Amino acid sequence: WLKGNAGINRFFGVEDGYIDTNYALSIPLFSPEGYDPLFVGRYGELVGASYNGQLKPEIPRSDVNLSKIDDVYKFTENSYRRRLMQLLGIKYIIDKDDLGNAGDFKPEDYKFKPDLFNLVWQEGKWKIYEYKEVLPRFFLANNYELITDKQQIINRLLNSKSDLTQTLVLEESVSGFVPKKTLDNFSVVLEKYTPNYIIFQTKSDSNKLLFLSDNYYPGWKAYIDDKETKIYRADYTFRAVNIPAGDHKVTFSYDLF
């Protein structure tokens, strides 16, 4: 079901529905976790802060892991973790109900609150819930806030009162960017998404910031109508590009050399 419906949205499993780290690579699907001796430290810090909202003095050497959740209540009740799920685009939650009847299509509202989660699929004891508050994996934002202190960025991102879709957090100023306080016409369409090459088509009446919840990392380059442009580190570890008004083709490509 996920292969046919999830697209580039991420998924996560809880309790007996947990799927081990890196397994998604073989399908392929998109998971917020990963095991590799070389991983993005900023991403590890952000995930680690989802437990209590504070940066940890140490992060794991070789893996970024939301951890195997043995108590789904702790998972769904943790507001910091739910906020991180929003930002990471974790749209689908896998659960396995060993005590349920195989033929029942019945959400477990006592574990997955209906105002936050919607049961979208079940086969036997396996269930998939949709997280209603999830943010798109990419969108156009009207403004940005300049913050350089790492803990202050975390505080801003994990604050439930912050509107992450309207205002990004950047760590340097964007030359020539004029924030738009009123709504106007704009759209962004994903045309291609591969591990090393991504294409968007954007349209707007004013300049915007294109946000993509993929990691900011050396080797990635961005182009607007085939002309190279700067990638900004946004929302602690992700990417943003300043898009001028009008219709544009925006490309991300990875070339370490």
PDB file of C-alpha atoms in Angstrom:
ATOM      1  CA  TRP A   1       0.000   0.000   0.000  1.00  0.00           C
ATOM      2  CA  LEU A   2       2.812   2.406   0.855  1.00  0.00           C
ATOM      3  CA  LYS A   3       4.593   1.727  -2.435  1.00  0.00           C
ATOM      4  CA  GLY A   4       1.448   2.672  -4.308  1.00  0.00           C
ATOM      5  CA  ASN A   5       0.320   5.630  -2.213  1.00  0.00           C
ATOM      6  CA  ALA A   6       3.071   7.212  -0.112  1.00  0.00           C
ATOM      7  CA  GLY A   7       5.028   8.918  -2.887  1.00  0.00           C
ATOM      8  CA  ILE A   8       7.962  10.748  -1.302  1.00  0.00           C
ATOM      9  CA  ASN A   9       6.147  11.103   2.028  1.00  0.00           C
ATOM     10  CA  ARG A  10       7.937   9.364   4.875  1.00  0.00           C
ATOM     11  CA  PHE A  11       6.596   6.582   7.102  1.00  0.00           C
ATOM     12  CA  PHE A  12       7.374   5.207  10.546  1.00  0.00           C
ATOM     13  CA  GLY A  13       6.327   2.086  12.451  1.00  0.00           C
ATOM     14  CA  VAL A  14       5.451   1.864  16.147  1.00  0.00           C
ATOM     15  CA  GLU A  15       5.466  -1.063  18.576  1.00  0.00           C
ATOM     16  CA  ASP A  16       5.275  -4.360  16.635  1.00  0.00           C
ATOM     17  CA  GLY A  17       4.765  -2.388  13.436  1.00  0.00           C
ATOM     18  CA  TYR A  18       8.318  -1.062  13.579  1.00  0.00           C
ATOM     19  CA  ILE A  19      10.397  -1.688  10.436  1.00  0.00           C
ATOM     20  CA  ASP A  20      14.139  -1.902  11.007  1.00  0.00           C
ATOM     21  CA  THR A  21      16.476   0.903  10.000  1.00  0.00           C
ATOM     22  CA  ASN A  22      17.596   0.960   6.335  1.00  0.00           C
ATOM     23  CA  TYR A  23      15.057  -1.676   5.248  1.00  0.00           C
ATOM     24  CA  ALA A  24      13.104   0.984   3.377  1.00  0.00           C
ATOM     25  CA  LEU A  25      16.054   1.486   1.018  1.00  0.00           C
ATOM     26  CA  SER A  26      15.452  -1.907  -0.579  1.00  0.00           C
ATOM     27  CA  ILE A  27      11.778  -1.260  -1.436  1.00  0.00           C
ATOM     28  CA  PRO A  28      12.310   1.763  -1.958  1.00  0.00           C
ATOM     29  CA  LEU A  29      10.317   3.878   0.482  1.00  0.00           C
ATOM     30  CA  PHE A  30      11.190   6.955   2.514  1.00  0.00           C
ATOM     31  CA  SER A  31      12.019   6.620   6.197  1.00  0.00           C
ATOM     32  CA  PRO A  32      13.217   9.306   8.644  1.00  0.00           C
ATOM     33  CA  GLU A  33      15.813   6.862   9.988  1.00  0.00           C
ATOM     34  CA  GLY A  34      19.128   5.657   8.641  1.00  0.00           C
ATOM     35  CA  TYR A  35      22.269   3.768   9.589  1.00  0.00           C
ATOM     36  CA  ASP A  36      25.551   4.876   8.057  1.00  0.00           C
ATOM     37  CA  PRO A  37      29.033   5.582   9.476  1.00  0.00           C
ATOM     38  CA  LEU A  38      28.865   8.933   7.641  1.00  0.00           C
ATOM     39  CA  PHE A  39      25.641  10.793   8.332  1.00  0.00           C
ATOM     40  CA  VAL A  40      24.553  14.405   8.597  1.00  0.00           C
ATOM     41  CA  GLY A  41      25.293  15.593  12.127  1.00  0.00           C
ATOM     42  CA  ARG A  42      22.730  18.401  12.011  1.00  0.00           C
ATOM     43  CA  TYR A  43      19.996  15.911  11.174  1.00  0.00           C
ATOM     44  CA  GLY A  44      21.051  13.696  14.065  1.00  0.00           C
ATOM     45  CA  GLU A  45      20.889  16.672  16.415  1.00  0.00           C
ATOM     46  CA  LEU A  46      17.419  17.640  15.250  1.00  0.00           C
ATOM     47  CA  VAL A  47      16.044  14.118  15.647  1.00  0.00           C
ATOM     48  CA  GLY A  48      17.656  13.813  19.076  1.00  0.00           C
ATOM     49  CA  ALA A  49      16.012  17.053  20.213  1.00  0.00           C
ATOM     50  CA  SER A  50      12.566  15.605  19.501  1.00  0.00           C
ATOM     51  CA  TYR A  51      12.595  13.752  22.823  1.00  0.00           C
ATOM     52  CA  ASN A  52      12.512  16.785  25.118  1.00  0.00           C
ATOM     53  CA  GLY A  53      13.149  19.816  22.917  1.00  0.00           C
ATOM     54  CA  GLN A  54      16.798  20.132  23.948  1.00  0.00           C
ATOM     55  CA  LEU A  55      19.964  19.537  21.972  1.00  0.00           C
ATOM     56  CA  LYS A  56      21.870  16.551  23.312  1.00  0.00           C
ATOM     57  CA  PRO A  57      25.559  16.912  24.199  1.00  0.00           C
ATOM     58  CA  GLU A  58      26.244  13.781  22.131  1.00  0.00           C
ATOM     59  CA  ILE A  59      24.653  12.168  19.103  1.00  0.00           C
ATOM     60  CA  PRO A  60      25.055   8.554  17.923  1.00  0.00           C
ATOM     61  CA  ARG A  61      28.112   7.960  15.790  1.00  0.00           C
ATOM     62  CA  SER A  62      26.522   5.941  13.015  1.00  0.00           C
ATOM     63  CA  ASP A  63      22.748   6.126  13.084  1.00  0.00           C
ATOM     64  CA  VAL A  64      19.848   8.545  13.166  1.00  0.00           C
ATOM     65  CA  ASN A  65      16.950   6.837  14.855  1.00  0.00           C
ATOM     66  CA  LEU A  66      13.603   7.846  16.271  1.00  0.00           C
ATOM     67  CA  SER A  67      14.045   4.656  18.330  1.00  0.00           C
ATOM     68  CA  LYS A  68      11.852   1.591  18.386  1.00  0.00           C
ATOM     69  CA  ILE A  69       8.741   2.794  20.148  1.00  0.00           C
ATOM     70  CA  ASP A  70       7.488   0.068  22.490  1.00  0.00           C
ATOM     71  CA  ASP A  71       4.822   2.310  23.989  1.00  0.00           C
ATOM     72  CA  VAL A  72       2.666   3.955  21.331  1.00  0.00           C
ATOM     73  CA  TYR A  73       1.155   6.278  23.940  1.00  0.00           C
ATOM     74  CA  LYS A  74       4.561   7.844  24.602  1.00  0.00           C
ATOM     75  CA  PHE A  75       4.993   8.214  20.862  1.00  0.00           C
ATOM     76  CA  THR A  76       1.710   9.965  20.120  1.00  0.00           C
ATOM     77  CA  GLU A  77       1.634  12.053  23.304  1.00  0.00           C
ATOM     78  CA  ASN A  78       5.126  13.525  22.876  1.00  0.00           C
ATOM     79  CA  SER A  79       4.418  16.954  21.363  1.00  0.00           C
ATOM     80  CA  TYR A  80       8.063  17.445  20.376  1.00  0.00           C
ATOM     81  CA  ARG A  81       8.119  14.203  18.428  1.00  0.00           C
ATOM     82  CA  ARG A  82       4.807  14.973  16.723  1.00  0.00           C
ATOM     83  CA  ARG A  83       6.170  18.383  15.738  1.00  0.00           C
ATOM     84  CA  LEU A  84       9.262  16.735  14.253  1.00  0.00           C
ATOM     85  CA  MET A  85       7.002  14.303  12.390  1.00  0.00           C
ATOM     86  CA  GLN A  86       5.271  17.320  10.855  1.00  0.00           C
ATOM     87  CA  LEU A  87       8.530  18.863   9.699  1.00  0.00           C
ATOM     88  CA  LEU A  88       9.992  15.599   8.367  1.00  0.00           C
ATOM     89  CA  GLY A  89       6.929  14.793   6.289  1.00  0.00           C
ATOM     90  CA  ILE A  90       6.149  11.567   8.197  1.00  0.00           C
ATOM     91  CA  LYS A  91       2.681  11.154   6.806  1.00  0.00           C
ATOM     92  CA  TYR A  92       2.067   7.467   7.540  1.00  0.00           C
ATOM     93  CA  ILE A  93       2.331   5.468  10.765  1.00  0.00           C
ATOM     94  CA  ILE A  94       2.386   1.659  10.685  1.00  0.00           C
ATOM     95  CA  ASP A  95       0.839  -0.263  13.571  1.00  0.00           C
ATOM     96  CA  LYS A  96       0.338  -3.995  14.167  1.00  0.00           C
ATOM     97  CA  ASP A  97      -2.620  -4.976  16.327  1.00  0.00           C
ATOM     98  CA  ASP A  98      -1.880  -8.532  17.495  1.00  0.00           C
ATOM     99  CA  LEU A  99      -4.984  -8.564  19.682  1.00  0.00           C
ATOM    100  CA  GLY A 100      -7.403  -7.450  16.994  1.00  0.00           C
ATOM    101  CA  ASN A 101      -9.522  -9.538  14.667  1.00  0.00           C
ATOM    102  CA  ALA A 102      -8.101  -9.966  11.199  1.00  0.00           C
ATOM    103  CA  GLY A 103     -11.355  -8.974   9.493  1.00  0.00           C
ATOM    104  CA  ASP A 104     -12.008  -5.775  11.431  1.00  0.00           C
ATOM    105  CA  PHE A 105     -11.342  -2.378   9.874  1.00  0.00           C
ATOM    106  CA  LYS A 106     -11.462  -0.412  13.062  1.00  0.00           C
ATOM    107  CA  PRO A 107      -9.212   2.422  14.193  1.00  0.00           C
ATOM    108  CA  GLU A 108      -7.809   2.277  17.708  1.00  0.00           C
ATOM    109  CA  ASP A 109      -8.891   5.736  18.810  1.00  0.00           C
ATOM    110  CA  TYR A 110      -7.542   5.230  22.319  1.00  0.00           C
ATOM    111  CA  LYS A 111      -4.017   4.975  20.871  1.00  0.00           C
ATOM    112  CA  PHE A 112      -4.314   7.142  17.749  1.00  0.00           C
ATOM    113  CA  LYS A 113      -6.512  10.142  18.483  1.00  0.00           C
ATOM    114  CA  PRO A 114      -8.978  10.805  15.635  1.00  0.00           C
ATOM    115  CA  ASP A 115      -8.163  14.521  15.572  1.00  0.00           C
ATOM    116  CA  LEU A 116      -4.546  13.665  14.734  1.00  0.00           C
ATOM    117  CA  PHE A 117      -4.617  10.298  12.954  1.00  0.00           C
ATOM    118  CA  ASN A 118      -6.874   8.700  10.367  1.00  0.00           C
ATOM    119  CA  LEU A 119      -6.899   4.959   9.610  1.00  0.00           C
ATOM    120  CA  VAL A 120      -6.413   4.665   5.839  1.00  0.00           C
ATOM    121  CA  TRP A 121      -5.550   0.978   5.325  1.00  0.00           C
ATOM    122  CA  GLN A 122      -5.748  -2.375   7.087  1.00  0.00           C
ATOM    123  CA  GLU A 123      -4.917  -5.934   6.107  1.00  0.00           C
ATOM    124  CA  GLY A 124      -5.308  -8.438   8.881  1.00  0.00           C
ATOM    125  CA  LYS A 125      -3.556  -7.104  11.944  1.00  0.00           C
ATOM    126  CA  TRP A 126      -1.532  -4.509  10.050  1.00  0.00           C
ATOM    127  CA  LYS A 127      -2.795  -0.927   9.975  1.00  0.00           C
ATOM    128  CA  ILE A 128      -1.614   2.323   8.441  1.00  0.00           C
ATOM    129  CA  TYR A 129      -2.656   5.672   9.888  1.00  0.00           C
ATOM    130  CA  GLU A 130      -2.331   9.044   8.187  1.00  0.00           C
ATOM    131  CA  TYR A 131      -0.918  11.848  10.318  1.00  0.00           C
ATOM    132  CA  LYS A 132      -3.236  14.786   9.627  1.00  0.00           C
ATOM    133  CA  GLU A 133      -0.895  17.574  10.741  1.00  0.00           C
ATOM    134  CA  VAL A 134       2.030  16.573   8.529  1.00  0.00           C
ATOM    135  CA  LEU A 135       3.654  19.256   6.393  1.00  0.00           C
ATOM    136  CA  PRO A 136       4.307  18.777   2.677  1.00  0.00           C
ATOM    137  CA  ARG A 137       7.776  17.522   1.826  1.00  0.00           C
ATOM    138  CA  PHE A 138       8.163  20.663  -0.278  1.00  0.00           C
ATOM    139  CA  PHE A 139       6.361  24.017  -0.426  1.00  0.00           C
ATOM    140  CA  LEU A 140       6.782  27.715  -1.152  1.00  0.00           C
ATOM    141  CA  ALA A 141       7.187  29.983   1.885  1.00  0.00           C
ATOM    142  CA  ASN A 142       6.548  33.731   2.034  1.00  0.00           C
ATOM    143  CA  ASN A 143       9.169  34.756   4.566  1.00  0.00           C
ATOM    144  CA  TYR A 144      12.080  33.704   6.745  1.00  0.00           C
ATOM    145  CA  GLU A 145      13.410  34.415  10.208  1.00  0.00           C
ATOM    146  CA  LEU A 146      17.136  34.817  10.778  1.00  0.00           C
ATOM    147  CA  ILE A 147      18.381  32.766  13.764  1.00  0.00           C
ATOM    148  CA  THR A 148      21.954  31.554  14.249  1.00  0.00           C
ATOM    149  CA  ASP A 149      21.893  30.017  17.742  1.00  0.00           C
ATOM    150  CA  LYS A 150      21.281  26.276  17.401  1.00  0.00           C
ATOM    151  CA  GLN A 151      19.095  25.829  20.488  1.00  0.00           C
ATOM    152  CA  GLN A 152      17.033  28.886  19.568  1.00  0.00           C
ATOM    153  CA  ILE A 153      16.394  27.377  16.137  1.00  0.00           C
ATOM    154  CA  ILE A 154      15.243  24.148  17.796  1.00  0.00           C
ATOM    155  CA  ASN A 155      12.985  26.137  20.149  1.00  0.00           C
ATOM    156  CA  ARG A 156      11.420  27.944  17.195  1.00  0.00           C
ATOM    157  CA  LEU A 157      10.865  24.786  15.145  1.00  0.00           C
ATOM    158  CA  LEU A 158       9.395  22.719  17.973  1.00  0.00           C
ATOM    159  CA  ASN A 159       7.099  25.510  19.163  1.00  0.00           C
ATOM    160  CA  SER A 160       3.595  24.436  18.155  1.00  0.00           C
ATOM    161  CA  LYS A 161       2.576  28.098  17.720  1.00  0.00           C
ATOM    162  CA  SER A 162       5.114  28.676  14.932  1.00  0.00           C
ATOM    163  CA  ASP A 163       3.759  28.496  11.389  1.00  0.00           C
ATOM    164  CA  LEU A 164       6.426  26.511   9.596  1.00  0.00           C
ATOM    165  CA  THR A 165       4.719  26.770   6.207  1.00  0.00           C
ATOM    166  CA  GLN A 166       4.790  30.578   6.071  1.00  0.00           C
ATOM    167  CA  THR A 167       8.155  31.377   7.665  1.00  0.00           C
ATOM    168  CA  LEU A 168      11.367  29.361   7.400  1.00  0.00           C
ATOM    169  CA  VAL A 169      14.307  29.602   9.777  1.00  0.00           C
ATOM    170  CA  LEU A 170      17.541  30.508   7.966  1.00  0.00           C
ATOM    171  CA  GLU A 171      21.011  31.140   9.333  1.00  0.00           C
ATOM    172  CA  GLU A 172      22.033  33.803   6.821  1.00  0.00           C
ATOM    173  CA  SER A 173      20.267  36.608   5.010  1.00  0.00           C
ATOM    174  CA  VAL A 174      18.853  36.107   1.528  1.00  0.00           C
ATOM    175  CA  SER A 175      20.082  38.832  -0.789  1.00  0.00           C
ATOM    176  CA  GLY A 176      17.281  40.585  -2.661  1.00  0.00           C
ATOM    177  CA  PHE A 177      14.459  38.690  -0.976  1.00  0.00           C
ATOM    178  CA  VAL A 178      11.371  40.777  -0.217  1.00  0.00           C
ATOM    179  CA  PRO A 179       8.919  39.089   2.180  1.00  0.00           C
ATOM    180  CA  LYS A 180       5.283  38.906   1.144  1.00  0.00           C
ATOM    181  CA  LYS A 181       2.824  39.617   3.962  1.00  0.00           C
ATOM    182  CA  THR A 182      -0.339  39.015   1.965  1.00  0.00           C
ATOM    183  CA  LEU A 183      -1.389  35.884   0.112  1.00  0.00           C
ATOM    184  CA  ASP A 184      -0.932  35.738  -3.636  1.00  0.00           C
ATOM    185  CA  ASN A 185      -1.106  33.124  -6.369  1.00  0.00           C
ATOM    186  CA  PHE A 186       1.615  30.492  -6.346  1.00  0.00           C
ATOM    187  CA  SER A 187       2.153  26.801  -6.969  1.00  0.00           C
ATOM    188  CA  VAL A 188       4.935  24.219  -6.972  1.00  0.00           C
ATOM    189  CA  VAL A 189       4.834  20.871  -8.767  1.00  0.00           C
ATOM    190  CA  LEU A 190       7.318  18.038  -8.364  1.00  0.00           C
ATOM    191  CA  GLU A 191       8.209  16.672 -11.812  1.00  0.00           C
ATOM    192  CA  LYS A 192      11.016  14.268 -10.949  1.00  0.00           C
ATOM    193  CA  TYR A 193      12.527  12.866  -7.760  1.00  0.00           C
ATOM    194  CA  THR A 194      15.539  10.543  -7.786  1.00  0.00           C
ATOM    195  CA  PRO A 195      18.386  10.127  -5.263  1.00  0.00           C
ATOM    196  CA  ASN A 196      20.636  12.512  -7.211  1.00  0.00           C
ATOM    197  CA  TYR A 197      18.281  14.631  -9.317  1.00  0.00           C
ATOM    198  CA  ILE A 198      15.091  16.564  -8.479  1.00  0.00           C
ATOM    199  CA  ILE A 199      12.989  18.859 -10.691  1.00  0.00           C
ATOM    200  CA  PHE A 200      10.272  21.318  -9.639  1.00  0.00           C
ATOM    201  CA  GLN A 201       8.094  23.682 -11.645  1.00  0.00           C
ATOM    202  CA  THR A 202       7.174  26.837  -9.710  1.00  0.00           C
ATOM    203  CA  LYS A 203       4.799  29.698 -10.418  1.00  0.00           C
ATOM    204  CA  SER A 204       4.207  32.771  -8.245  1.00  0.00           C
ATOM    205  CA  ASP A 205       3.283  36.435  -8.340  1.00  0.00           C
ATOM    206  CA  SER A 206       6.171  37.336  -6.008  1.00  0.00           C
ATOM    207  CA  ASN A 207       9.474  35.865  -4.915  1.00  0.00           C
ATOM    208  CA  LYS A 208       9.250  32.841  -2.616  1.00  0.00           C
ATOM    209  CA  LEU A 209      11.468  30.422  -0.752  1.00  0.00           C
ATOM    210  CA  LEU A 210      11.228  26.863  -2.050  1.00  0.00           C
ATOM    211  CA  PHE A 211      11.606  24.514   0.918  1.00  0.00           C
ATOM    212  CA  LEU A 212      12.551  20.838   0.589  1.00  0.00           C
ATOM    213  CA  SER A 213      12.810  18.597   3.648  1.00  0.00           C
ATOM    214  CA  ASP A 214      15.908  16.827   2.356  1.00  0.00           C
ATOM    215  CA  ASN A 215      19.202  17.397   4.111  1.00  0.00           C
ATOM    216  CA  TYR A 216      21.462  20.324   3.324  1.00  0.00           C
ATOM    217  CA  TYR A 217      24.702  18.631   2.349  1.00  0.00           C
ATOM    218  CA  PRO A 218      27.892  19.396   0.348  1.00  0.00           C
ATOM    219  CA  GLY A 219      27.670  18.260  -3.252  1.00  0.00           C
ATOM    220  CA  TRP A 220      24.092  19.376  -3.826  1.00  0.00           C
ATOM    221  CA  LYS A 221      23.640  22.193  -6.319  1.00  0.00           C
ATOM    222  CA  ALA A 222      20.517  24.110  -7.323  1.00  0.00           C
ATOM    223  CA  TYR A 223      19.586  25.706 -10.644  1.00  0.00           C
ATOM    224  CA  ILE A 224      16.783  28.072 -11.650  1.00  0.00           C
ATOM    225  CA  ASP A 225      16.130  27.821 -15.366  1.00  0.00           C
ATOM    226  CA  ASP A 226      19.563  26.136 -15.718  1.00  0.00           C
ATOM    227  CA  LYS A 227      21.377  28.968 -13.918  1.00  0.00           C
ATOM    228  CA  GLU A 228      23.071  27.955 -10.655  1.00  0.00           C
ATOM    229  CA  THR A 229      21.686  29.530  -7.490  1.00  0.00           C
ATOM    230  CA  LYS A 230      22.495  29.338  -3.800  1.00  0.00           C
ATOM    231  CA  ILE A 231      21.056  26.675  -1.492  1.00  0.00           C
ATOM    232  CA  TYR A 232      20.340  27.930   2.025  1.00  0.00           C
ATOM    233  CA  ARG A 233      20.281  25.723   5.094  1.00  0.00           C
ATOM    234  CA  ALA A 234      16.688  25.970   6.311  1.00  0.00           C
ATOM    235  CA  ASP A 235      14.937  24.791   9.489  1.00  0.00           C
ATOM    236  CA  TYR A 236      18.193  23.535  11.000  1.00  0.00           C
ATOM    237  CA  THR A 237      19.163  20.888   8.428  1.00  0.00           C
ATOM    238  CA  PHE A 238      17.045  21.168   5.270  1.00  0.00           C
ATOM    239  CA  ARG A 239      17.205  23.126   1.995  1.00  0.00           C
ATOM    240  CA  ALA A 240      15.721  26.334   0.641  1.00  0.00           C
ATOM    241  CA  VAL A 241      16.177  28.289  -2.578  1.00  0.00           C
ATOM    242  CA  ASN A 242      15.151  31.877  -3.332  1.00  0.00           C
ATOM    243  CA  ILE A 243      12.712  31.743  -6.259  1.00  0.00           C
ATOM    244  CA  PRO A 244      11.880  34.938  -8.193  1.00  0.00           C
ATOM    245  CA  ALA A 245       8.368  35.756  -9.337  1.00  0.00           C
ATOM    246  CA  GLY A 246       7.156  34.119 -12.514  1.00  0.00           C
ATOM    247  CA  ASP A 247       7.320  30.596 -13.957  1.00  0.00           C
ATOM    248  CA  HIS A 248      10.518  28.666 -13.318  1.00  0.00           C
ATOM    249  CA  LYS A 249      12.135  25.274 -13.543  1.00  0.00           C
ATOM    250  CA  VAL A 250      14.075  24.517 -10.355  1.00  0.00           C
ATOM    251  CA  THR A 251      16.573  21.670 -10.329  1.00  0.00           C
ATOM    252  CA  PHE A 252      18.571  20.051  -7.537  1.00  0.00           C
ATOM    253  CA  SER A 253      21.451  17.813  -8.589  1.00  0.00           C
ATOM    254  CA  TYR A 254      24.103  16.025  -6.592  1.00  0.00           C
ATOM    255  CA  ASP A 255      27.695  16.083  -7.825  1.00  0.00           C
ATOM    256  CA  LEU A 256      30.364  15.763  -5.174  1.00  0.00           C
ATOM    257  CA  PHE A 257      33.076  16.506  -7.716  1.00  0.00           C
TER     258      PHE A 257
END
